[in-house]
XYZ file of C-alpha atoms in Angstrom:
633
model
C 100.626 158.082 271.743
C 99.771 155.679 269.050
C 98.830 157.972 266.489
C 102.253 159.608 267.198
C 104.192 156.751 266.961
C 102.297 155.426 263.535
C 103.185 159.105 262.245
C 106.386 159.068 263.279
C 106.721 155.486 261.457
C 104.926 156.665 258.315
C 107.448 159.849 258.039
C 110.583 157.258 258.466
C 109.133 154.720 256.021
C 108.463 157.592 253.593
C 111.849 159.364 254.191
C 113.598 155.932 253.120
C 111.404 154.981 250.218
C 112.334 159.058 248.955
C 115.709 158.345 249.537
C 116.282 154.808 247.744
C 114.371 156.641 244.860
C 116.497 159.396 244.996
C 120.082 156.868 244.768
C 118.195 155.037 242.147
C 117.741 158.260 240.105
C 121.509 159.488 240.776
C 122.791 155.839 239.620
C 120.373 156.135 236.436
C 121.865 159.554 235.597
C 125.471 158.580 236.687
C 125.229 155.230 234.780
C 123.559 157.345 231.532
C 126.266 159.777 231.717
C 128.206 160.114 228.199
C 131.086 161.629 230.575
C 133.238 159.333 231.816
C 133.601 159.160 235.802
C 134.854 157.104 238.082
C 135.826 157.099 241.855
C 138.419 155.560 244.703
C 139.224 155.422 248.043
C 142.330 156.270 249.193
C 143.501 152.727 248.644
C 143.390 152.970 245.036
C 140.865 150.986 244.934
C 137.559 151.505 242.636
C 134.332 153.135 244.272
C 132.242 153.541 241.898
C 132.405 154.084 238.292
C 129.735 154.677 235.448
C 129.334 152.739 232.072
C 131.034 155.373 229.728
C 134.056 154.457 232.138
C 133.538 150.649 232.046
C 133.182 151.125 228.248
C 136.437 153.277 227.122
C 138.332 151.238 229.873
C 137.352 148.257 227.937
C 138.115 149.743 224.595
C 141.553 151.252 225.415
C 142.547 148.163 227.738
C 140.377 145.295 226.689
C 139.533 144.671 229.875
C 136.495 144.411 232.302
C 136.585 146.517 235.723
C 134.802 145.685 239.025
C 134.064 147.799 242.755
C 137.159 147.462 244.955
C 139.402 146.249 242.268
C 142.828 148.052 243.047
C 144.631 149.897 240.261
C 147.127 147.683 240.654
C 144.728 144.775 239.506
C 143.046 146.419 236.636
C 146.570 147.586 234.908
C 148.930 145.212 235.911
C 149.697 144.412 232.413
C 150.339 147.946 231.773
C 153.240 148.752 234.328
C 153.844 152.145 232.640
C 150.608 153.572 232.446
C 150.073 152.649 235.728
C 153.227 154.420 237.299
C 151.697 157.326 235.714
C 147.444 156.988 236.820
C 148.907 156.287 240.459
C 151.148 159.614 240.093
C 147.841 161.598 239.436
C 145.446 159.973 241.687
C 148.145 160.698 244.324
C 148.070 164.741 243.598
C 144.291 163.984 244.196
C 144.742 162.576 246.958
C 146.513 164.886 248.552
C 143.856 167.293 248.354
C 145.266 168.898 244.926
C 142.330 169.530 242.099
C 143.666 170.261 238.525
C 142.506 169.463 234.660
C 144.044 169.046 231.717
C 143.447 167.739 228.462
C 144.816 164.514 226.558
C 143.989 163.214 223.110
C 143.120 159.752 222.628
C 145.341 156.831 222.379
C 143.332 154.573 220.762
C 144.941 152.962 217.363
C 143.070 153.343 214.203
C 140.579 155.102 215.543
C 139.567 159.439 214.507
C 142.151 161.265 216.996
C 139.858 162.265 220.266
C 140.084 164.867 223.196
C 139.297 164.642 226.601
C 139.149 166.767 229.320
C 140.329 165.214 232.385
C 139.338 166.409 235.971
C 140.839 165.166 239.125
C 139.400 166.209 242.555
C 139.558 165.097 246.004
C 136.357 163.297 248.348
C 135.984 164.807 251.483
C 134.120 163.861 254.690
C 132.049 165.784 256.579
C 134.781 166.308 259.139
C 136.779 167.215 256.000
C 138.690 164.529 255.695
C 140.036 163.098 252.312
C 137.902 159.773 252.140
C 139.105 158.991 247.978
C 139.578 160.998 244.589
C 137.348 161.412 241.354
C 138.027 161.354 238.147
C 135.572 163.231 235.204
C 136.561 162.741 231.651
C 134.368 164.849 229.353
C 135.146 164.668 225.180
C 135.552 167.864 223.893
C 137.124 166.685 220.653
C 133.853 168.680 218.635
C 135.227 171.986 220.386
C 139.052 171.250 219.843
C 138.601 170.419 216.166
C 136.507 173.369 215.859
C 139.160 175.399 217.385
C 141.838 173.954 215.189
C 139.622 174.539 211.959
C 139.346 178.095 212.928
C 143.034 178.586 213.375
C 143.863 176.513 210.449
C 141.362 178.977 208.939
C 142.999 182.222 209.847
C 145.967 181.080 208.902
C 145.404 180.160 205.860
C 143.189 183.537 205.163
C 146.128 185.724 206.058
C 148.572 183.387 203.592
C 146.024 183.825 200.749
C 145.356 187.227 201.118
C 149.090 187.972 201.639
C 150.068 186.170 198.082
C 149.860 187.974 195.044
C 147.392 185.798 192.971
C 144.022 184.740 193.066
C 143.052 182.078 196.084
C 139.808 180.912 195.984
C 138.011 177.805 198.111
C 134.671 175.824 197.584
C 132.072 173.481 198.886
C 132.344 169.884 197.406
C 129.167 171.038 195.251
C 131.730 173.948 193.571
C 130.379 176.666 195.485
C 132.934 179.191 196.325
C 132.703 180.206 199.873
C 135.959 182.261 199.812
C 138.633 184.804 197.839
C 141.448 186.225 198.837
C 141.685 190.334 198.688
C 143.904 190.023 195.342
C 140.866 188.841 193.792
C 138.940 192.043 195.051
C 141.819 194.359 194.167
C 142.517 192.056 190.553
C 138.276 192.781 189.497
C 137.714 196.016 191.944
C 134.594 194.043 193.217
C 134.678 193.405 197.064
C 135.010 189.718 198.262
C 131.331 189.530 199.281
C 130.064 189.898 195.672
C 132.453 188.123 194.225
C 131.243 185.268 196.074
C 127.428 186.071 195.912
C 127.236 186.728 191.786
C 129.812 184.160 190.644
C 133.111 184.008 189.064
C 132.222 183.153 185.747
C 131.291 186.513 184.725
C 134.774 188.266 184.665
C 135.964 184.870 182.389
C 136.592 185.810 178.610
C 133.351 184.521 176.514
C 135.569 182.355 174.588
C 137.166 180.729 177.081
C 134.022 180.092 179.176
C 133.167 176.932 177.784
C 136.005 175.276 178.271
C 136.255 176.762 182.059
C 133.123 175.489 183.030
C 133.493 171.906 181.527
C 136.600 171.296 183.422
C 135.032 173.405 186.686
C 132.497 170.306 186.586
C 135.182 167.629 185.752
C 136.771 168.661 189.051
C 133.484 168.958 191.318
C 132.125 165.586 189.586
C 135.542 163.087 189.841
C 137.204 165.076 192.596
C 140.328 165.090 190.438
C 142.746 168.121 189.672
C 142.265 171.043 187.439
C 144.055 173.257 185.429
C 143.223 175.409 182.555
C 144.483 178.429 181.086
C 142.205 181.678 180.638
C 141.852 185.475 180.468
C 140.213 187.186 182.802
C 138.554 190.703 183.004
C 140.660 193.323 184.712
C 138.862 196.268 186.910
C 140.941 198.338 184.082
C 138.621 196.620 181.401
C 141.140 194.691 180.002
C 141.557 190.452 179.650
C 144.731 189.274 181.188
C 145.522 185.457 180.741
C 145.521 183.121 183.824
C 146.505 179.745 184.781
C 143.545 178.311 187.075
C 144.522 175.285 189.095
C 142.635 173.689 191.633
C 142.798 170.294 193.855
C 140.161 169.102 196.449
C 140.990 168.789 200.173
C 139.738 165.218 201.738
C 139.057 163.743 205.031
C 140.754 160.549 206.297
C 137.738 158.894 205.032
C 138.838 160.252 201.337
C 135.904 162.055 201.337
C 136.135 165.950 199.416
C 135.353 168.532 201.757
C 136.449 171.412 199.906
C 138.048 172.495 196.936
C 141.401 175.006 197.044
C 142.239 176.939 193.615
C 144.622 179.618 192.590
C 144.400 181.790 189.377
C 148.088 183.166 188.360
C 148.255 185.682 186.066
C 151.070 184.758 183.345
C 149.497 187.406 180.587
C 153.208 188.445 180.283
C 154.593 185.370 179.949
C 151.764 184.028 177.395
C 152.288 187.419 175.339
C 156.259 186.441 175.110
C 155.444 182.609 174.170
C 153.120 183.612 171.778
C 156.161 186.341 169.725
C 158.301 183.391 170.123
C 155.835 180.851 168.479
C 155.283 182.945 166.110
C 159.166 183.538 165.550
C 159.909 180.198 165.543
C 156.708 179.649 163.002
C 158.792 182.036 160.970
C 161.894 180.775 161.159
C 160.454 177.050 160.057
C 159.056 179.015 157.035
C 162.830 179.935 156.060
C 164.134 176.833 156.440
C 162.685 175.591 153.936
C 163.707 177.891 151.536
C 166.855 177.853 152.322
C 169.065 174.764 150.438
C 171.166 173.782 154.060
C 169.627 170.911 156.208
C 167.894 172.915 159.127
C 166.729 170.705 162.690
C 165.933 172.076 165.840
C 165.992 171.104 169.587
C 164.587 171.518 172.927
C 166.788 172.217 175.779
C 166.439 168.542 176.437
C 168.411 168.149 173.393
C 165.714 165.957 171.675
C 165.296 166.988 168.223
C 161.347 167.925 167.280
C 161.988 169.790 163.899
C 163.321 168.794 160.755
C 163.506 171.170 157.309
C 162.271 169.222 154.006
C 165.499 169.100 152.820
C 166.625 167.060 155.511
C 163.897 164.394 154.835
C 164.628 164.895 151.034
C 168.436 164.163 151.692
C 168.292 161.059 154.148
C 165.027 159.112 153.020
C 164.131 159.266 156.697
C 160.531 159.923 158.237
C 159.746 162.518 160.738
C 158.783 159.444 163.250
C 162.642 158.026 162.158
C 163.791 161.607 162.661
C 162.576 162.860 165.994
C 163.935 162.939 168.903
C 167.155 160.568 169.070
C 166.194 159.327 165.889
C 168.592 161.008 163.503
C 171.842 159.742 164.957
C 170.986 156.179 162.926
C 171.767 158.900 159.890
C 175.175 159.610 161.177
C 178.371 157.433 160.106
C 179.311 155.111 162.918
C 182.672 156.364 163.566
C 181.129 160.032 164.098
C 178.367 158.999 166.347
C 180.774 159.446 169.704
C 181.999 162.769 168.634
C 178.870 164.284 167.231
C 176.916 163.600 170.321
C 179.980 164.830 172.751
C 180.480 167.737 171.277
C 176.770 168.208 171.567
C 176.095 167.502 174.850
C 178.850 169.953 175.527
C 177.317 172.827 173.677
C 173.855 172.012 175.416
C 175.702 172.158 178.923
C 177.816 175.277 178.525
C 174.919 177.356 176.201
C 178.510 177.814 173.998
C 177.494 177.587 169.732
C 178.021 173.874 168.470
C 180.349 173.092 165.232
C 181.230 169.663 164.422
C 182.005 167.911 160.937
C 180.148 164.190 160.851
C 179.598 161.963 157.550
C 175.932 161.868 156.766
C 174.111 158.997 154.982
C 172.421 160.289 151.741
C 169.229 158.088 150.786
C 171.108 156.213 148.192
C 173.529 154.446 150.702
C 176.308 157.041 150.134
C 178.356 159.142 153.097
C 178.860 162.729 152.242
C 180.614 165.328 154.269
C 178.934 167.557 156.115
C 179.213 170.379 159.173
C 176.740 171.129 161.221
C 176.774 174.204 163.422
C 174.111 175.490 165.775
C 173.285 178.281 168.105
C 170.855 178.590 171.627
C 167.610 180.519 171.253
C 167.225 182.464 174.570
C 164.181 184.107 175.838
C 163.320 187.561 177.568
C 165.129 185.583 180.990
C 167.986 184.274 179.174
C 167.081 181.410 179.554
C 167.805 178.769 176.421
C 164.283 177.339 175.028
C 165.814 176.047 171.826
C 168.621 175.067 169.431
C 168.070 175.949 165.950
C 171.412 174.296 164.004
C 171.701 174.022 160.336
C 173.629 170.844 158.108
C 176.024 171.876 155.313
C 177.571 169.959 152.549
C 180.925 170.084 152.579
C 182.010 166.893 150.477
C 184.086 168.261 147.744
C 185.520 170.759 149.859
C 186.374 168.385 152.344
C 187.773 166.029 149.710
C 189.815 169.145 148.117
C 191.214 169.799 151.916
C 192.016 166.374 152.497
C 193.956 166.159 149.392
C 195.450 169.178 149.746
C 196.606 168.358 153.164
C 198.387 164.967 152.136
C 200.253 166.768 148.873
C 201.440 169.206 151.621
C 202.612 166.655 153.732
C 204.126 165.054 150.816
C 205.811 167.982 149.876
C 207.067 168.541 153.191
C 208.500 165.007 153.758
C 210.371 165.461 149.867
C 211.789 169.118 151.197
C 213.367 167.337 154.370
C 214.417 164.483 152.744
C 216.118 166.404 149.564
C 217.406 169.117 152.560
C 219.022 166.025 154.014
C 220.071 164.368 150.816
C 221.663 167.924 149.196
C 224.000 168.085 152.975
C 225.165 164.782 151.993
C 225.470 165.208 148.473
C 227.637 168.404 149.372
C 229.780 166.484 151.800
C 230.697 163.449 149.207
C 230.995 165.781 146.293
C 233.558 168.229 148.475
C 235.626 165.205 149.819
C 236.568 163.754 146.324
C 237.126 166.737 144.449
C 238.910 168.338 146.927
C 241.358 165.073 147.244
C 241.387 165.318 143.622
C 242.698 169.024 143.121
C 245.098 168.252 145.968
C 246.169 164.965 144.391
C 246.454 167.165 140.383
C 248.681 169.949 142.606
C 250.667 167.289 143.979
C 251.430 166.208 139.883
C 252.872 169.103 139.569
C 255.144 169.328 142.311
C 256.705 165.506 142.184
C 259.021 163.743 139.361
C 257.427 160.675 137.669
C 258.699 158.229 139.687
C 256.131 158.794 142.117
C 253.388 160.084 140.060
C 252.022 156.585 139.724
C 251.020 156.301 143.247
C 248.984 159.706 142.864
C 247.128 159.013 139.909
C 246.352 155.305 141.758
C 244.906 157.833 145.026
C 242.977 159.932 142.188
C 241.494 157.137 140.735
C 240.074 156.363 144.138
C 238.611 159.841 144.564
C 236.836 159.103 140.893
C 235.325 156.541 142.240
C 234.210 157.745 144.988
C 232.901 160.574 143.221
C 231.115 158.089 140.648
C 229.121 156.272 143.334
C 227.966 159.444 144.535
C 226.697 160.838 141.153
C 225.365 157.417 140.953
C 223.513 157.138 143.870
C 222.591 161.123 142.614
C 220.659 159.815 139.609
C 219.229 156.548 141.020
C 217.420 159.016 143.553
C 216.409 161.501 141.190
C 215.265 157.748 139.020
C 213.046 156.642 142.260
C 211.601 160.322 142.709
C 210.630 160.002 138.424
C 209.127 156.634 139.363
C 207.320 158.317 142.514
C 205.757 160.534 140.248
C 204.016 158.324 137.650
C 203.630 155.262 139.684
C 200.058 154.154 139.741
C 199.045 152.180 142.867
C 197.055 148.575 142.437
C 196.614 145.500 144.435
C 199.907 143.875 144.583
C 200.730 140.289 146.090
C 203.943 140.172 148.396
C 204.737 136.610 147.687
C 204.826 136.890 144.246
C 206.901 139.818 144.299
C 209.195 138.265 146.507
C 210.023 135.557 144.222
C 210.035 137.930 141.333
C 213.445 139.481 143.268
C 214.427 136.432 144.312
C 214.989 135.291 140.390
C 216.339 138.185 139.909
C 219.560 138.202 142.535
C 219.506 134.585 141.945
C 223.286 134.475 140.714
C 224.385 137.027 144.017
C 222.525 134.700 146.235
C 224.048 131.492 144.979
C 227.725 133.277 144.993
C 226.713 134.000 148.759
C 225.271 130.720 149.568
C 222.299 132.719 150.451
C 218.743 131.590 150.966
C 215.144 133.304 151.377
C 212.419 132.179 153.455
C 208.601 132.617 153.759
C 207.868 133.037 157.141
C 203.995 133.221 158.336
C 201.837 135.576 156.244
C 199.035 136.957 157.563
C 198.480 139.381 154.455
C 199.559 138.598 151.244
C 197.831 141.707 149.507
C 198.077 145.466 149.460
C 197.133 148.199 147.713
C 200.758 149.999 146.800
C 202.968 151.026 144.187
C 204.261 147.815 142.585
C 207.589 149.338 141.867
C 207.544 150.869 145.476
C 207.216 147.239 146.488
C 209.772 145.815 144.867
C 212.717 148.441 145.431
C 211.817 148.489 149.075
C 212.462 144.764 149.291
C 215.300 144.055 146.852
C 217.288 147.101 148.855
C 216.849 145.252 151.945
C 217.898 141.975 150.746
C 221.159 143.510 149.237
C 221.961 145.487 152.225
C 221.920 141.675 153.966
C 223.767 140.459 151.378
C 226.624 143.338 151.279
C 226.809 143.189 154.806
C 226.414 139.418 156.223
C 228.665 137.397 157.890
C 230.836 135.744 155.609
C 231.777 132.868 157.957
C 228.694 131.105 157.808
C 225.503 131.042 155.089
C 222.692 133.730 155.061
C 219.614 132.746 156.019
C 216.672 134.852 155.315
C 212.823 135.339 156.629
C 210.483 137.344 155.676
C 206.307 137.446 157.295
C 203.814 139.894 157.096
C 201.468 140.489 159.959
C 198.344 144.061 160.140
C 198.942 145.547 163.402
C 196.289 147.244 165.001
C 196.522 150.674 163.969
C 196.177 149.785 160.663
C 199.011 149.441 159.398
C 200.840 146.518 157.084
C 204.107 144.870 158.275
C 206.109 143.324 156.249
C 209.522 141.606 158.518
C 212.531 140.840 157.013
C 214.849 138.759 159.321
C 218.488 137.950 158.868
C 221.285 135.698 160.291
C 223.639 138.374 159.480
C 226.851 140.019 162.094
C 224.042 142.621 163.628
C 224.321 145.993 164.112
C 225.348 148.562 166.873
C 222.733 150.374 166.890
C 223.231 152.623 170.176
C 226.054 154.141 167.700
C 224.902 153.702 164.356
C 221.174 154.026 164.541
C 220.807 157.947 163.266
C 223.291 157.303 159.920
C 221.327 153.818 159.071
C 219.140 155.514 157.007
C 220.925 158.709 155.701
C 221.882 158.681 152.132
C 225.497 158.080 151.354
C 225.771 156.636 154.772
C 228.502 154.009 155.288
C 228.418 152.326 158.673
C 231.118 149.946 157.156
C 233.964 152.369 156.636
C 235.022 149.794 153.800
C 231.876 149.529 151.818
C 232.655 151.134 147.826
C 228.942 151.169 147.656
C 227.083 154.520 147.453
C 224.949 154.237 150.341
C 221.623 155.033 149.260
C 219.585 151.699 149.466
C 218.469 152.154 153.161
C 217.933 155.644 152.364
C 215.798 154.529 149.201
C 213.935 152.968 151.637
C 212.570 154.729 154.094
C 212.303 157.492 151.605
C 209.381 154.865 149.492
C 207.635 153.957 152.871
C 207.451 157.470 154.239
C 206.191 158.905 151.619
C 202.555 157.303 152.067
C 202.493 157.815 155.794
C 204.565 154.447 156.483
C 207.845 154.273 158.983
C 210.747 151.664 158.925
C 211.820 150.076 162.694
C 214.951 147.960 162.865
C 216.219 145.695 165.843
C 219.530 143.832 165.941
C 221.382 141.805 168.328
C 225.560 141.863 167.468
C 226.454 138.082 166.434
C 222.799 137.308 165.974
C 221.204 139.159 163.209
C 219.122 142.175 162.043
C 215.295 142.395 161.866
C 214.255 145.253 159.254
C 210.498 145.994 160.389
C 208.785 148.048 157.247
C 204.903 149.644 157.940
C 203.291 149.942 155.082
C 200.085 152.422 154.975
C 198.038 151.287 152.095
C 197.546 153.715 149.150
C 193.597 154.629 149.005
């Protein structure tokens, strides 16, 4: 019985020892786990947990963890994420096993995957005693995944563009091509890849390929070159290579991507049109016009030698923008406008601009371009061309101002033959009736007829008069020389001269403010303009008080010279008698024996270089006679 009950001792002592070593083992390989796991009752309250847990719950929480702390304890600061652990755990617990998978929510860290299991703890009675919770990372297998899709996709891109895609290893390697590369050199992908690319490259354009091939795998920077490459037909077509490496978020190169378009067409075109435009330049200079050309940006990047021979300029002054300093001032707006027009519309540009010759001098010029268009339509340049037009211009301009000079002496002798018509048929019409009336009366009354005929006489007189004192001015117009003439001095030069009329009158002349004294004009000009106005003031003033003149000169803004001539005189109605003020044999005072033609004089001498005449007057007050002069050039 003793040996039985030492046996039966031995077996239990054994059976326990076997059984602590076993839970030692279990915690060893729980506790060494790199899956996460952790356990609770149905309390929500921690069972057990291994050190992966304690360590990610520290990482993502900062916070330590301890057996039969409640969830509620270890993530009371996060009320959120808490709602949402309690809403699993409670599937769990209710005897519901699922898994999913969530990425990692850890700032600033590489993005992570887990796989998260939840199951229920049963009894032995089968009873739900608490839940578990397995977290393995499977980010190596998602990223894999991802790179494989990523992969695919970007397989069936390449091989569905038409142009060559190639990729690398950081060391340059190529380790794919698309199928256009197969179909471009009639090699299959495979040996492409396993003899190299560099054998289908044009010998001469080797070199350079492979120097900037190393550039790239060396720095890790971008390439692009431009080379032919050997066609399955046998033939070299040009390419554009470019190719830009592909880092990780450390900014470490893990691969290289490159494409190799085929522009053979394209180069073929640029190459004609080089060589056109080569050809062209060769013209220009043969050619004696002033020849520039343009981008579509409208900067200018080609000058003739005649234009550099012309202006004095540099290429470096030239360039670009550069030439505008050539232009006159006053054509800078315009030139540029019309310009910018002609590069926005692709319409053919014509403008005339004053260009500065080397020696300081403007001359005339017009400069007309056209747009340069390539296989597309597209505009690639402006060729334009500068041509001396000085003299011509000069010629036109002069011709232009004669014209208008003619046309202002047609109207005005149009208007002066009417009136010379209508004073010559009043007068001799009175005097044929007045000669049949001599013929029909006794002599008693033939006095008072000859008295009436002697008024038609005179009448006719001052119109013959005023006849030849126009045709005098229009003599004078003719071989009247223009010089610098001073308005003061020629207003005291009249004032001598109607010295006696203005005594008579009790008349006076004042000097108002000047603010010219000078012109360039027709001295004679000046002084009939001015001695007609003073003796229309003095025939027609206001004979119950003295005559008080003013005259000022001020330059108006437009360039023109005023010269004001102010009276005290009875005023005119002008509403009435505006439109015959200025009309030759004119009387707005139906007594005046005068012949009407110094007003007329007047405006007739300040037309005639581009001038007008204004007049204001106030009835009682006075009459302001406002003469703009344009100066003679």
């Amino acid at each position: 019985m003793e040996t039985n009950k030492k046996s039966t001792k031995y077996t239990r002592s054994s059976r326990e020892a076997a059984t602590a070593q076993q839970e030692g083992w279990v915690k060893t390989i729980f506790d060494g786990m790199s899956d996460m796991m952790v356990a609770i009752d149905t309390d929500y309250c921690l069972v057990a947990y291994n050190n992966a847990y304690q360590k990610e719950f520290n990482a993502a929480f900062g916070k330590e963890i301890a057996i039969g702390m409640s969830l509620e304890e270890a993530m009371e600061d996060m009320p959120e994420k808490l709602e949402k652990a309690k809403e699993r755990w409670s599937l769990a617990l209710q005897g519901e096993d699922f898994i999913f998978v969530k990425p990692s929510e850890i700032p600033g860290q590489q993005e992570t995957y887990h796989e998260l299991a939840y199951r229920c703890i049963r009894n032995k009675e089968g009873i739900i005693i608490g839940a578990s919770y397995l977290a393995r990372d499977i980010s190596d297998r998602i990223r894999a995944e991802k790179e494989v899709k990523l992969m695919q996709e970007f397989i069936a891109l390449a091989d569905a563009i038409p142009q060559i895609v190639w990729t690398s290893r950081p060391d340059g390697i190529k380790d794919f091509v698309n199928k256009w590369a197969s179909s471009f050199t009639g090699y299959p992908k495979e040996e492409l890849l396993e003899k190299g690319w560099q054998r289908f490259i044009h010998p001469d354009d080797a070199p350079t390929y492979a120097y900037q091939l190393k550039q790239l795998v060396d720095s890790g920077s971008q390439f692009e070159a431009e080379y032919r490459l050997l066609s399955k037909d046998n033939v070299y077509r040009w390419h554009i290579g470019r190719a830009v490496p592909v880092t990780n978020k450390q900014g470490e190169v893990v691969r290289f991507i490159g494409t190799a378009t085929d522009i053979h067409e394209n180069k073929v075109l640029l190459e004609k049109f080089e060589l056109k435009v080569r050809e062209l330049e060769q013209v220009s200079e043969a050619i004696p016009q002033l020849v520039w050309k343009t981008g579509v940006n409208g900067n200018a990047n080609y000058f003739n030698r005649q234009w550099y021979d012309y202006t004095g300029l540099t290429a470096q002054q030239s360039l670009n923008d550069g030439w505008l300093s050539a232009i006159h001032p006053e054509d800078q707006e315009g030139a540029l406008s019309a310009l910018q027009h002609s590069f926005s519309s692709g319409t053919p540009f014509q403008f005339e601009f004053r260009l500065l010759r080397s020696d300081g001098i403007y001359h005339w010029f017009i400069s007309m371009a056209v747009p340069f268009r390539n296989h597309l339509g597209e505009i690639v340049q402006w060729f334009g061309t500068c041509t001396d037009i000085h003299e011509q211009k000069l010629q036109r301009d002069e011709l232009n101002n004669k014209n208008q000079k003619l046309f202002q002496i047609n109207s005005y002798l149009d208007e002066f033959v009417h009136a010379v018509a209508h004073d010559l048929r009043s007068p001799v019409a009175g005097l044929k009736l007045s000669f049949e009336l001599l013929k029909q009366v006794d002599e008693s009354k033939q006095d008072k007829i000859i008295k009436g005929c002697e008024a038609f006489l005179d009448r006719l007189d001052n119109t013959l008069k005023g006849l030849v004192q126009l045709i005098e001015v229009q003599e004078d117009s003719q071989q009247s020389f223009y010089e610098q003439i001073d308005v003061q001095q020629v207003i005291e030069g009249i004032v001598l001269d109607l010295k006696e009329k203005l005594m008579s009158a009790g008349a006076s002349v004042k000097n108002g403010h000047f603010e010219w004294r000078t012109i360039r004009y027709p001295k004679s000009y000046i002084y009939n303009i001015l001695r007609n106005i003073i003796r229309y003031t003095l025939r027609f003033r206001d004979e119950s008080h003295p005559l008080r003149l003013e005259i000022a000169t001020r330059q108006t803004r437009d360039g023109f010279y005023m010269i004001e001539v102010q009276d005290n005189g009875p005023g005119i109605n002008l509403e009435k008698e505006r439109k015959y003020l200025f009309k030759p044999f004119s009387h707005i005072n139906k007594g005046s024996d005068q012949q009407g033609m110094g007003l007329a004089i007047v405006k007739h001498m300040v037309e005639k270089n581009g001038g007008y005449v204004d007049v204001s007057s106030s009835l009682g007050k006075g009459t302001c006679f406002q003469l703009y002069l344009k100066e003679y050039i």
